[in-house]
XYZ file of C-alpha atoms in Angstrom:
159
model
C 20.424 -10.946 -9.352
C 18.807 -8.151 -7.414
C 17.201 -5.570 -8.971
C 19.063 -1.894 -8.836
C 15.875 -0.170 -8.812
C 14.301 -1.399 -6.040
C 17.316 -1.050 -4.256
C 18.013 2.341 -4.779
C 14.020 2.967 -4.368
C 14.308 1.466 -0.623
C 17.737 3.477 0.459
C 16.463 6.684 -0.924
C 13.061 6.024 1.501
C 15.257 4.739 4.083
C 17.210 7.990 4.582
C 13.548 10.270 5.517
C 12.718 7.145 7.881
C 15.517 7.063 10.315
C 13.871 8.170 13.930
C 12.182 4.655 15.381
C 8.950 7.015 16.434
C 8.375 7.499 12.773
C 8.996 4.349 11.802
C 6.302 2.789 14.574
C 3.832 5.208 12.801
C 4.787 4.158 9.787
C 3.937 0.453 10.265
C 0.621 1.659 11.215
C -0.289 4.351 8.782
C 1.204 2.846 5.655
C -1.066 -0.303 5.521
C -3.788 1.650 7.022
C -3.920 4.303 4.036
C -2.933 1.160 1.584
C -6.247 -0.782 2.635
C -8.252 2.231 2.706
C -7.455 3.679 -0.848
C -8.683 0.536 -1.956
C -11.411 0.484 0.079
C -12.818 4.164 -1.657
C -11.515 3.121 -5.176
C -14.242 -0.244 -4.248
C -17.318 2.281 -3.872
C -16.816 3.421 -7.517
C -19.522 1.773 -9.265
C -18.990 -0.971 -11.936
C -20.655 -2.496 -14.888
C -23.567 -4.997 -14.246
C -21.170 -7.107 -16.759
C -18.466 -6.684 -14.435
C -20.816 -7.885 -11.020
C -22.190 -10.935 -13.254
C -18.897 -12.102 -13.258
C -17.872 -11.833 -9.333
C -18.159 -9.415 -6.902
C -14.601 -9.266 -6.985
C -14.031 -8.153 -10.578
C -14.236 -4.589 -9.586
C -12.382 -1.184 -10.406
C -10.214 -1.823 -6.658
C -9.005 -5.083 -7.454
C -8.187 -4.088 -11.133
C -5.995 -1.509 -10.135
C -4.724 -3.643 -7.294
C -3.957 -6.015 -9.917
C -1.970 -2.898 -11.761
C 0.074 -2.278 -8.377
C 1.016 -5.795 -8.277
C 2.527 -5.638 -11.630
C 4.312 -2.764 -10.813
C 5.723 -4.891 -7.139
C 6.876 -7.705 -9.676
C 8.740 -5.359 -12.014
C 10.680 -3.748 -8.772
C 11.633 -7.013 -7.345
C 9.267 -11.128 -8.110
C 9.941 -11.869 -4.069
C 8.211 -8.680 -3.048
C 5.829 -9.121 -5.748
C 4.952 -12.807 -3.973
C 5.254 -11.191 -0.753
C 2.342 -8.471 -1.598
C -0.446 -11.207 -2.745
C -0.737 -12.077 0.219
C -1.517 -8.446 1.398
C -3.530 -8.163 -1.595
C -5.801 -10.556 -1.071
C -6.298 -8.841 2.874
C -6.949 -5.957 1.046
C -9.712 -7.229 -1.345
C -11.230 -9.559 0.926
C -11.217 -7.187 3.890
C -12.684 -4.405 1.561
C -15.221 -6.701 0.264
C -16.406 -7.647 3.660
C -16.881 -3.868 4.585
C -18.577 -3.360 1.688
C -20.823 -6.517 2.105
C -21.453 -5.558 5.259
C -21.769 -1.369 5.469
C -23.025 -0.918 1.541
C -21.313 1.563 -0.395
C -21.570 4.670 1.472
C -20.518 2.752 4.675
C -16.750 1.553 3.268
C -16.518 5.072 1.968
C -16.941 6.901 4.631
C -14.960 4.225 6.934
C -12.300 4.354 4.187
C -12.446 8.222 4.187
C -11.737 8.345 7.926
C -9.426 5.723 8.219
C -7.357 7.815 5.161
C -7.533 11.198 6.941
C -6.594 9.662 10.608
C -3.539 7.918 9.067
C -2.314 10.472 7.159
C -2.581 12.796 10.100
C -0.369 10.167 11.703
C 2.476 9.795 8.734
C 2.856 14.173 8.596
C 2.834 13.309 12.750
C 5.804 10.821 12.516
C 7.629 13.086 9.684
C 7.299 16.126 11.766
C 8.905 14.181 14.593
C 11.560 12.887 11.994
C 12.147 16.559 10.631
C 11.985 15.470 6.713
C 9.100 15.793 4.270
C 7.708 12.557 3.523
C 9.718 10.892 0.153
C 6.247 11.121 -1.936
C 6.473 14.527 -2.445
C 9.847 14.076 -4.187
C 8.594 11.285 -6.490
C 4.878 10.290 -6.315
C 6.372 6.598 -6.985
C 7.954 7.004 -3.422
C 3.776 6.100 -2.392
C 4.276 2.105 -3.469
C 7.443 2.463 -2.399
C 6.358 2.848 1.637
C 4.722 -0.792 1.921
C 7.720 -2.008 -0.460
C 10.075 -0.682 2.469
C 7.782 -2.181 4.840
C 7.563 -5.128 3.479
C 11.755 -5.334 2.967
C 11.823 -5.235 6.509
C 9.766 -8.342 7.108
C 11.518 -10.011 4.527
C 14.638 -9.257 6.151
C 13.165 -10.069 9.626
C 12.687 -13.580 8.274
C 15.756 -14.167 6.094
C 14.044 -14.118 2.575
C 15.845 -12.147 -0.417
C 13.787 -9.448 -2.028
């Protein structure tokens, strides 16, 4: 049985993402924004007891786990797709953190975040419609789900 909430949210999100240029911009900017947000969160200091367990036991991964729970509630198949993306985000940001340190990761993440949001607003200017999250904040998490849903449709997986 398909979750009606995810169906409704994806349909509503798609309404303001019809223009091919805007869609293309979203394929670049949405993943970059998602990645950069978790990069910024990764720079929040952790307790030494957390670090003693694992470098991956940090605020970024804790919040990423909460986001995964949100996706699980919406759609178990999308959740499994997001596990792969979560691993890329987690390992990628940890690599940048280890390579460039806290301030390096923070500035990289801020730069990517700002540039990607400029891209998003350019895309919505082309589209002629406001970003969905201005109506409902949860659409910040539906954007990535919309892209994952498209991937699933392309490879003929059910959500």
